[in-house]
CSV table of C-alpha atoms and ligand atoms in Angstrom, one decimal:
chain,number,residue,atom,x,y,z
T,1,UNK,CA,100.3,134.1,105.8
T,2,UNK,CA,99.7,130.7,104.0
T,3,UNK,CA,98.0,129.5,101.0
T,4,UNK,CA,96.6,125.9,101.5
T,5,UNK,CA,95.2,124.2,98.5
T,6,UNK,CA,93.3,121.2,99.1
T,7,UNK,CA,92.2,118.8,96.3
T,8,UNK,CA,89.5,116.8,97.3
T,9,UNK,CA,86.7,114.4,95.6
T,10,UNK,CA,83.6,115.5,94.6
T,11,UNK,CA,80.3,116.2,96.6
T,12,UNK,CA,78.1,113.2,96.7
T,13,UNK,CA,75.4,113.4,93.7
T,14,UNK,CA,72.3,113.7,96.1
T,15,UNK,CA,74.0,117.3,97.5
T,16,UNK,CA,76.3,117.7,100.8
T,17,UNK,CA,75.4,116.9,103.7
T,18,UNK,CA,73.8,113.5,102.8
T,19,UNK,CA,71.4,111.4,105.2
T,20,UNK,CA,73.8,109.6,107.1
T,21,UNK,CA,72.9,106.0,108.1
T,22,UNK,CA,74.5,106.0,111.9
T,23,UNK,CA,74.5,108.9,114.2
T,24,UNK,CA,78.0,108.3,115.8
T,25,UNK,CA,81.1,106.2,115.1
T,26,UNK,CA,83.0,104.4,117.6
T,27,UNK,CA,86.0,106.4,119.6
T,28,UNK,CA,89.3,104.7,118.8
T,29,UNK,CA,92.2,106.3,120.7
T,30,UNK,CA,95.0,103.9,119.9
T,31,UNK,CA,96.3,101.8,117.3
T,32,UNK,CA,97.5,98.0,117.5
T,33,UNK,CA,101.6,98.4,118.3
T,34,UNK,CA,100.6,101.3,120.9
T,35,UNK,CA,100.8,104.7,118.3
T,36,UNK,CA,97.9,106.9,119.3
T,37,UNK,CA,95.3,108.2,117.0
T,38,UNK,CA,95.4,112.0,115.9
T,39,UNK,CA,96.1,114.5,118.6
T,40,UNK,CA,95.7,117.9,117.0
T,41,UNK,CA,94.8,120.8,119.6
T,42,UNK,CA,91.2,120.4,118.9
T,43,UNK,CA,88.9,119.5,115.8
T,44,UNK,CA,86.1,121.4,114.5
T,45,UNK,CA,84.1,118.8,112.8
T,46,UNK,CA,82.0,115.9,114.4
T,47,UNK,CA,83.3,112.6,113.8
T,48,UNK,CA,81.0,110.7,111.3
T,49,UNK,CA,80.6,113.6,109.0
T,50,UNK,CA,81.5,113.4,105.6
T,51,UNK,CA,84.9,115.2,105.3
T,52,UNK,CA,86.9,114.3,102.4
T,53,UNK,CA,84.8,115.8,99.9
T,54,UNK,CA,84.8,119.1,98.6
T,55,UNK,CA,82.2,120.7,101.0
T,56,UNK,CA,83.3,118.7,104.0
T,57,UNK,CA,86.9,120.5,103.3
T,58,UNK,CA,88.5,117.9,105.6
T,59,UNK,CA,87.0,120.1,108.4
T,60,UNK,CA,90.1,122.7,108.3
T,61,UNK,CA,88.3,126.2,107.2
T,62,UNK,CA,87.6,127.4,110.5
T,63,UNK,CA,90.9,126.8,111.7
T,64,UNK,CA,92.8,128.0,108.8
T,65,UNK,CA,90.5,131.2,108.0
T,66,UNK,CA,91.1,132.1,112.0
T,67,UNK,CA,94.8,132.1,111.5
T,68,UNK,CA,94.3,134.4,108.7
T,69,UNK,CA,95.3,131.8,105.8
T,70,UNK,CA,93.9,131.2,102.5
T,71,UNK,CA,92.2,128.1,101.9
T,72,UNK,CA,91.1,127.0,98.6
T,73,UNK,CA,89.5,123.7,98.1
T,74,UNK,CA,88.7,122.0,94.7
T,75,UNK,CA,88.2,118.7,92.8
T,76,UNK,CA,89.2,120.3,89.5
T,77,UNK,CA,92.4,118.6,88.8
T,78,UNK,CA,92.9,117.0,85.4
T,79,UNK,CA,91.7,119.1,82.7
T,80,UNK,CA,93.9,121.4,81.0
T,81,UNK,CA,94.2,124.8,83.0
T,82,UNK,CA,92.3,123.1,85.9
T,83,UNK,CA,92.0,124.8,89.5
T,84,UNK,CA,95.0,122.8,90.8
T,85,UNK,CA,97.3,124.1,88.3
T,86,UNK,CA,96.1,127.7,88.2
T,87,UNK,CA,96.1,127.8,92.2
T,88,UNK,CA,99.2,125.8,92.4
T,89,UNK,CA,101.8,128.7,91.6
T,90,UNK,CA,101.5,130.4,95.0
T,91,UNK,CA,100.3,127.7,97.3
T,92,UNK,CA,102.4,126.9,100.0
T,93,UNK,CA,100.7,123.7,101.1
T,94,UNK,CA,98.9,121.2,99.0
T,95,UNK,CA,96.5,118.5,100.5
T,96,UNK,CA,95.1,115.6,98.7
T,97,UNK,CA,94.0,112.1,99.2
T,98,UNK,CA,94.9,109.2,97.4
T,99,UNK,CA,91.0,108.5,96.6
T,100,UNK,CA,91.1,111.7,94.5
T,101,UNK,CA,95.0,112.3,94.0
T,102,UNK,CA,96.4,115.7,92.9
T,103,UNK,CA,99.3,114.2,91.1
T,104,UNK,CA,102.4,116.4,92.0
T,105,UNK,CA,104.5,115.8,89.1
T,106,UNK,CA,107.9,117.0,88.5
T,107,UNK,CA,106.3,119.9,86.3
T,108,UNK,CA,103.6,120.9,88.8
T,109,UNK,CA,106.2,120.9,91.7
T,110,UNK,CA,108.6,122.9,89.3
T,111,UNK,CA,105.5,125.5,89.0
T,112,UNK,CA,104.9,125.9,92.8
T,113,UNK,CA,107.8,127.7,93.8
T,114,UNK,CA,106.2,128.4,97.3
T,115,UNK,CA,105.4,125.0,98.0
T,116,UNK,CA,107.0,123.5,101.2
T,117,UNK,CA,104.4,120.8,102.6
T,118,UNK,CA,102.5,118.2,100.7
T,119,UNK,CA,99.8,116.2,102.9
T,120,UNK,CA,98.3,113.1,102.1
T,121,UNK,CA,95.3,113.0,104.2
T,122,UNK,CA,95.5,109.1,104.4
T,123,UNK,CA,98.4,106.8,103.6
T,124,UNK,CA,100.3,106.5,100.5
T,125,UNK,CA,102.2,109.6,99.2
T,126,UNK,CA,103.3,107.7,95.5
T,127,UNK,CA,101.1,110.4,93.9
T,128,UNK,CA,103.7,113.0,94.9
T,129,UNK,CA,107.1,112.5,93.0
T,130,UNK,CA,109.0,112.2,95.6
T,131,UNK,CA,112.6,112.6,94.0
T,132,UNK,CA,111.2,116.0,92.8
T,133,UNK,CA,109.6,116.9,96.2
T,134,UNK,CA,113.2,116.1,97.4
T,135,UNK,CA,114.8,118.1,95.1
T,136,UNK,CA,112.4,121.1,95.9
T,137,UNK,CA,113.0,120.9,99.7
T,138,UNK,CA,109.7,119.8,100.6
T,139,UNK,CA,108.3,118.2,103.4
T,140,UNK,CA,105.7,114.9,102.7
T,141,UNK,CA,103.7,113.8,105.4
T,142,UNK,CA,100.7,111.4,105.7
T,143,UNK,CA,98.7,110.2,108.0
T,144,UNK,CA,100.2,106.8,109.1
T,145,UNK,CA,97.7,104.5,110.5
T,146,UNK,CA,94.8,106.5,109.9
T,147,UNK,CA,92.9,104.0,107.5
T,148,UNK,CA,94.9,101.0,107.7
T,149,UNK,CA,92.4,98.8,109.4
T,150,UNK,CA,89.6,100.4,107.3
T,151,UNK,CA,91.7,99.1,104.4
T,152,UNK,CA,92.4,95.5,106.1
T,153,UNK,CA,88.5,94.9,106.5
T,154,UNK,CA,88.0,96.0,103.2
T,155,UNK,CA,90.4,93.8,101.8
T,156,UNK,CA,88.9,90.5,103.8
T,157,UNK,CA,85.7,91.4,102.5
T,158,UNK,CA,87.1,91.2,98.6
T,159,UNK,CA,88.9,88.0,99.6
T,160,UNK,CA,85.6,86.7,100.8
T,161,UNK,CA,83.4,88.4,97.9
T,162,UNK,CA,85.8,86.7,95.5
T,163,UNK,CA,85.9,83.1,96.9
T,164,UNK,CA,82.6,82.8,97.6
T,165,UNK,CA,81.5,84.4,94.0
T,166,UNK,CA,79.5,87.2,95.9
T,167,UNK,CA,78.9,89.5,93.2
T,168,UNK,CA,77.6,87.1,90.5
T,169,UNK,CA,75.2,85.7,92.8
T,170,UNK,CA,74.0,89.1,94.0
T,171,UNK,CA,73.4,90.2,90.1
T,172,UNK,CA,71.2,86.9,89.8
T,173,UNK,CA,68.8,87.7,92.8
T,174,UNK,CA,68.7,91.7,91.9
T,175,UNK,CA,69.6,93.1,88.6
T,176,UNK,CA,68.7,89.6,86.4
T,177,UNK,CA,65.3,89.1,89.0
T,178,UNK,CA,66.7,85.3,89.1
T,179,UNK,CA,67.1,82.7,91.5
T,180,UNK,CA,69.6,80.7,89.5
T,181,UNK,CA,71.4,78.6,92.5
T,182,UNK,CA,73.7,76.5,90.0
T,183,UNK,CA,74.7,79.4,88.1
T,184,UNK,CA,75.7,81.2,91.2
T,185,UNK,CA,77.6,78.3,92.9
T,186,UNK,CA,79.5,77.0,90.1
T,187,UNK,CA,82.6,79.2,90.8
T,188,UNK,CA,81.7,79.4,94.6
T,189,UNK,CA,84.6,78.2,97.2
T,190,UNK,CA,84.7,78.0,100.7
T,191,UNK,CA,88.0,79.9,102.1
T,192,UNK,CA,88.4,77.3,104.7
T,193,UNK,CA,92.0,75.4,104.1
T,194,UNK,CA,93.1,77.3,101.6
T,195,UNK,CA,96.7,79.2,101.4
T,196,UNK,CA,96.3,82.9,101.5
T,197,UNK,CA,99.0,85.1,101.5
T,198,UNK,CA,100.0,88.9,101.8
T,199,UNK,CA,102.8,90.9,100.2
T,200,UNK,CA,104.0,93.2,102.8
T,201,UNK,CA,103.4,92.7,106.4
T,202,UNK,CA,103.0,96.2,107.5
T,203,UNK,CA,100.2,98.0,109.1
T,204,UNK,CA,97.6,96.9,106.7
T,205,UNK,CA,99.3,93.3,105.9
T,206,UNK,CA,99.7,92.5,109.5
T,207,UNK,CA,96.1,93.5,110.2
T,208,UNK,CA,94.9,91.4,107.2
T,209,UNK,CA,96.8,88.0,108.4
T,210,UNK,CA,95.4,88.8,112.0
T,211,UNK,CA,91.7,89.0,110.8
T,212,UNK,CA,92.0,85.8,108.5
T,213,UNK,CA,93.6,83.6,111.3
T,214,UNK,CA,90.3,82.5,112.3
T,215,UNK,CA,89.2,81.4,109.0
T,216,UNK,CA,91.4,78.4,109.5
T,217,UNK,CA,93.4,79.1,106.4
T,218,UNK,CA,97.3,78.5,106.1
T,219,UNK,CA,99.0,81.9,106.2
T,220,UNK,CA,102.2,82.9,104.2
T,221,UNK,CA,103.7,86.5,103.9
T,222,UNK,CA,106.7,88.3,102.1
T,223,UNK,CA,108.5,91.1,103.3
T,224,UNK,CA,111.6,93.0,103.3
T,225,UNK,CA,111.8,92.8,106.9
T,226,UNK,CA,110.8,89.5,108.6
T,227,UNK,CA,108.1,89.7,111.2
T,228,UNK,CA,109.2,88.8,115.1
T,229,UNK,CA,109.1,85.2,115.9
T,230,UNK,CA,106.5,85.4,118.1
T,231,UNK,CA,104.3,87.0,115.6
T,232,UNK,CA,105.0,84.3,113.0
T,233,UNK,CA,104.7,81.6,115.7
T,234,UNK,CA,100.9,83.0,117.1
T,235,UNK,CA,99.5,83.4,113.4
T,236,UNK,CA,101.5,80.2,112.3
T,237,UNK,CA,102.9,82.4,109.1
T,238,UNK,CA,104.9,81.0,106.6
T,239,UNK,CA,107.5,83.6,105.6
T,240,UNK,CA,108.6,83.9,101.5
T,241,UNK,CA,111.9,85.5,100.7
T,242,UNK,CA,110.5,87.1,97.8
T,243,UNK,CA,106.9,87.7,95.6
T,244,UNK,CA,107.6,85.0,93.6
T,245,UNK,CA,108.0,82.0,96.1
T,246,UNK,CA,105.1,83.7,97.7
T,247,UNK,CA,102.8,83.8,94.4
T,248,UNK,CA,103.3,80.3,93.6
T,249,UNK,CA,102.5,78.9,97.1
T,250,UNK,CA,99.0,80.5,97.8
T,251,UNK,CA,95.6,80.5,96.6
T,252,UNK,CA,94.5,83.9,97.5
T,253,UNK,CA,97.1,86.7,97.3
T,254,UNK,CA,96.8,90.1,99.0
T,255,UNK,CA,98.6,93.1,98.1
T,256,UNK,CA,99.9,95.4,100.8
T,257,UNK,CA,103.1,97.2,99.6
T,258,UNK,CA,103.7,100.9,98.7
T,259,UNK,CA,104.3,101.8,95.0
T,260,UNK,CA,107.7,102.3,94.7
T,261,UNK,CA,110.2,101.4,91.8
T,262,UNK,CA,110.8,97.8,93.5
T,263,UNK,CA,107.1,97.3,93.7
T,264,UNK,CA,106.0,98.8,90.0
T,265,UNK,CA,104.6,96.3,87.6
T,266,UNK,CA,105.6,93.7,90.0
T,267,UNK,CA,102.6,91.3,89.3
T,268,UNK,CA,103.5,90.9,85.5
T,269,UNK,CA,102.4,88.5,83.1
T,270,UNK,CA,105.3,86.3,83.9
T,271,UNK,CA,104.6,86.3,88.0
T,272,UNK,CA,101.0,86.1,87.6
T,273,UNK,CA,101.6,83.0,85.2
T,274,UNK,CA,103.7,81.6,88.1
T,275,UNK,CA,100.6,81.4,90.6
T,276,UNK,CA,98.3,78.3,90.4
T,277,UNK,CA,95.6,78.2,87.8
T,278,UNK,CA,92.6,79.5,89.5
T,279,UNK,CA,94.2,82.0,92.2
T,280,UNK,CA,92.7,85.2,93.6
T,281,UNK,CA,94.6,88.6,93.6
T,282,UNK,CA,93.1,91.4,96.0
T,283,UNK,CA,94.8,94.6,95.3
T,284,UNK,CA,94.0,97.3,97.9
T,285,UNK,CA,97.7,99.0,97.5
T,286,UNK,CA,98.1,100.4,94.2
T,287,UNK,CA,97.2,99.8,90.7
T,288,UNK,CA,100.4,100.3,89.1
T,289,UNK,CA,102.0,97.4,91.1
T,290,UNK,CA,100.0,94.6,88.8
T,291,UNK,CA,100.2,94.9,84.9
T,292,UNK,CA,96.6,96.3,83.9
T,293,UNK,CA,96.4,94.2,80.9
T,294,UNK,CA,98.1,91.1,82.2
T,295,UNK,CA,95.0,91.2,84.5
T,296,UNK,CA,92.4,91.3,82.6
T,297,UNK,CA,94.1,88.3,80.3
T,298,UNK,CA,94.7,86.1,83.2
T,299,UNK,CA,91.0,86.3,84.2
T,300,UNK,CA,90.0,85.7,80.9
T,301,UNK,CA,92.3,82.5,80.2
T,302,UNK,CA,91.2,81.4,83.9
T,303,UNK,CA,94.7,81.8,85.2
T,304,UNK,CA,93.3,83.9,87.8
T,305,UNK,CA,90.0,82.9,89.4
T,306,UNK,CA,89.0,86.3,90.3
T,307,UNK,CA,90.7,90.0,91.0
T,308,UNK,CA,89.5,92.7,93.5
T,309,UNK,CA,90.4,96.0,94.6
T,310,UNK,CA,89.8,99.4,94.9
T,311,UNK,CA,92.8,100.9,93.6
T,312,UNK,CA,93.4,102.0,89.7
T,313,UNK,CA,95.3,104.0,87.7
T,314,UNK,CA,94.9,106.9,86.8
T,315,UNK,CA,92.2,107.8,89.3
T,316,UNK,CA,89.7,108.4,88.4
T,317,UNK,CA,89.7,105.8,85.2
T,318,UNK,CA,88.6,106.6,82.0
T,319,UNK,CA,85.0,105.1,81.3
T,320,UNK,CA,86.7,102.8,78.8
T,321,UNK,CA,89.2,101.2,81.4
T,322,UNK,CA,89.0,97.5,80.8
T,323,UNK,CA,88.5,96.9,84.6
T,324,UNK,CA,85.4,98.4,84.4
T,325,UNK,CA,84.0,95.4,82.2
T,326,UNK,CA,86.6,92.0,83.1
T,327,UNK,CA,85.1,89.0,84.4
T,328,UNK,CA,85.4,87.7,87.5
T,329,UNK,CA,86.4,90.9,89.5
T,330,UNK,CA,84.9,92.5,92.5
T,331,UNK,CA,86.2,96.2,92.0
T,332,UNK,CA,85.1,99.3,94.3
T,333,UNK,CA,86.4,102.6,93.6
T,334,UNK,CA,89.3,103.6,95.9
T,335,UNK,CA,86.9,103.8,98.9
T,336,UNK,CA,88.6,101.2,101.5
T,337,UNK,CA,90.4,104.2,103.4
T,338,UNK,CA,87.9,106.7,103.4
T,339,UNK,CA,85.0,105.1,105.5
T,340,UNK,CA,83.7,108.0,107.6
T,341,UNK,CA,85.4,106.5,110.4
T,342,UNK,CA,88.7,106.7,108.5
T,343,UNK,CA,88.2,110.4,107.4
T,344,UNK,CA,87.7,111.2,111.3
T,345,UNK,CA,91.1,110.2,111.9
T,346,UNK,CA,92.8,111.4,108.8
T,347,UNK,CA,90.8,115.0,108.9
T,348,UNK,CA,92.2,115.1,112.6
T,349,UNK,CA,95.8,114.1,111.6
T,350,UNK,CA,95.7,116.7,108.9
T,351,UNK,CA,95.2,119.5,111.3
T,352,UNK,CA,97.9,117.7,113.8
T,353,UNK,CA,100.2,118.0,111.1
T,354,UNK,CA,99.1,121.6,110.0
T,355,UNK,CA,99.4,122.8,113.8
T,356,UNK,CA,103.1,121.1,114.0
T,357,UNK,CA,104.1,122.8,110.5
T,358,UNK,CA,102.6,126.2,111.3
T,359,UNK,CA,104.3,126.3,115.3
T,360,UNK,CA,107.5,125.0,114.0
T,361,UNK,CA,107.2,121.6,116.1
T,362,UNK,CA,108.4,118.5,114.6
T,363,UNK,CA,105.9,116.4,112.5
T,364,UNK,CA,105.7,112.6,114.3
T,365,UNK,CA,108.2,110.7,112.5
T,366,UNK,CA,105.6,108.1,111.5
T,367,UNK,CA,104.0,110.7,109.5
T,368,UNK,CA,107.2,111.6,107.3
T,369,UNK,CA,107.7,110.3,104.1
T,370,UNK,CA,109.8,113.1,102.7
T,371,UNK,CA,111.7,115.6,105.0
T,372,UNK,CA,115.1,117.5,105.6
T,373,UNK,CA,116.0,116.4,102.0
T,374,UNK,CA,115.7,113.1,101.7
T,375,UNK,CA,113.4,109.8,102.6
T,376,UNK,CA,112.4,109.9,106.3
T,377,UNK,CA,110.1,108.5,109.0
T,378,UNK,CA,107.9,106.1,108.0
T,379,UNK,CA,109.5,107.0,103.9
T,380,UNK,CA,112.6,105.9,104.7
T,381,UNK,CA,111.8,102.5,105.8
T,382,UNK,CA,109.0,101.9,103.3
T,383,UNK,CA,109.9,103.8,100.1
T,384,UNK,CA,112.7,104.0,97.7
T,385,UNK,CA,113.2,106.6,95.2
T,386,UNK,CA,114.9,105.3,91.8
T,387,UNK,CA,118.8,106.9,91.5
W,1,NDP,P1,103.3,100.4,105.9
W,1,NDP,O1,104.5,100.8,105.4
W,1,NDP,O2,103.0,99.7,107.4
W,1,NDP,O3,103.6,98.5,105.3
W,1,NDP,C1,104.1,98.5,104.1
W,1,NDP,C2,105.0,97.0,104.0
W,1,NDP,O4,105.2,96.6,102.6
W,1,NDP,C3,106.3,97.5,104.9
W,1,NDP,O5,106.0,96.1,105.7
W,1,NDP,C4,107.4,97.3,104.0
W,1,NDP,O6,108.5,96.6,104.0
W,1,NDP,C5,106.8,96.3,102.8
W,1,NDP,N1,107.2,96.4,101.4
W,1,NDP,C6,108.1,97.6,100.8
W,1,NDP,N2,108.3,97.1,99.7
W,1,NDP,C7,108.2,96.1,99.9
W,1,NDP,C8,109.0,95.0,98.9
W,1,NDP,N3,109.5,95.5,97.4
W,1,NDP,N4,108.8,93.7,98.9
W,1,NDP,C9,108.1,93.4,100.1
W,1,NDP,N5,107.5,94.0,101.1
W,1,NDP,C10,107.5,95.5,101.0
W,1,NDP,O7,102.2,100.5,105.0
W,1,NDP,P2,100.7,100.4,105.1
W,1,NDP,O8,100.6,99.1,105.8
W,1,NDP,O9,99.9,101.3,106.0
W,1,NDP,O10,100.1,100.5,104.1
W,1,NDP,C11,100.5,100.1,102.8
W,1,NDP,C12,99.9,100.4,101.3
W,1,NDP,O11,98.6,100.0,101.1
W,1,NDP,C13,100.1,101.9,101.7
W,1,NDP,O12,101.7,102.4,100.8
W,1,NDP,C14,99.4,102.4,100.5
W,1,NDP,O13,99.9,102.8,98.9
W,1,NDP,C15,98.3,101.4,100.4
W,1,NDP,N6,97.1,102.1,100.6
W,1,NDP,C16,95.8,101.9,100.5
W,1,NDP,C17,94.7,102.7,101.1
W,1,NDP,C18,93.4,102.3,100.2
W,1,NDP,O14,92.8,103.2,100.3
W,1,NDP,N7,93.2,101.6,99.5
W,1,NDP,C19,94.7,103.0,102.3
W,1,NDP,C20,95.9,103.1,102.8
W,1,NDP,C21,97.1,102.4,102.2
W,1,NDP,P3,109.5,97.0,105.6
W,1,NDP,O15,108.7,98.6,106.1
W,1,NDP,O16,109.2,95.9,106.4
W,1,NDP,O17,110.7,97.7,104.7
């Protein structure tokens, strides 16, 4: 029997379960492009429940224990001698979410001789050292598309939040008990008429483009693979061959590439400096795609008018992380892909992957990042490994 180790974020401070704001969530059967939502044999949770925290257990305990497997769930992953480090050496499967990542470093992978499967309950497996996973003979899988629309909605929200100067206006009327119209509007603009670009026009990037099109903006994108001509025409997109060309052409840039060697530290001082003064960057992809301190300097100098996103490094970030106190930000913790709506999909997708794994059936190629000794499926298209 297998040992499955799940590293999930802590429960709400008010206890579990929380008081839910709504009684149900819409049923979504498919994604744009025709991919179906997860198809496990069954689920043991009610969609809309909080599943991504320790007590939520991704709704997997009954399934795993009925099989006779051992299911260990913890949020303790960073401290020396953490539960993750203590439980890892005899684990067969590790499940983690990008919001509270179990960083599977080369050392941790080496400490786990039985480890054969790492599942990302969500999207983005950069917290797994992919070259080590390949060398270890592991499969790495994620629940592709499960939260792509969730993230695209969050990115659009953060673009509007920055451009309309929402956070300071909110602070004036709530925390500061004021009614300061001039202070609130002196950095507020309309998005209408602006040039808006996405870097990475995959599932999330394309969903952002589609959601922004009705705002009467001029849309730009850059990606390694160009979108079909019909899509470019429908959305009136301008394609750019690289990030530099895109960055210097837009007022607002939203990042939607995976983190891999080609994108790490891409938005450094030089690239940010090539943007128009007063540009906005929204980053819901991965924090290490931008130079942390270059962002802070650019906000202080006025080169950037605003920066928003939900991705940090490390996660959780230390109390003195400079993004907690920099000006003109609209940061959230890493939540965009963990709405209750998204959780229902990625918990079901995690179960689908586990069912396939235990039954010896192939995992959908769209879920695969590493398999068979190399990058596979979605991983082979979207990731690179240094070498
Ligand atoms: P996709 O794989 O669908 O899209 C990523 C796109 O980025 C692909 O079109 C890919 O190109 C492109 N790309 C990769 N490298 C580069 C590069 N160097 N320059 C330009 N384009 C590049 O992924 P998703 O849209 O589903 O997700 C994107 C990322 O968003 C994830 O990897 C993850 O890091 C992050 N994410 C964040 C979440 C959150 O909660 N904040 C939740 C989910 C994802 P191509 O395929 O054409 O080769």
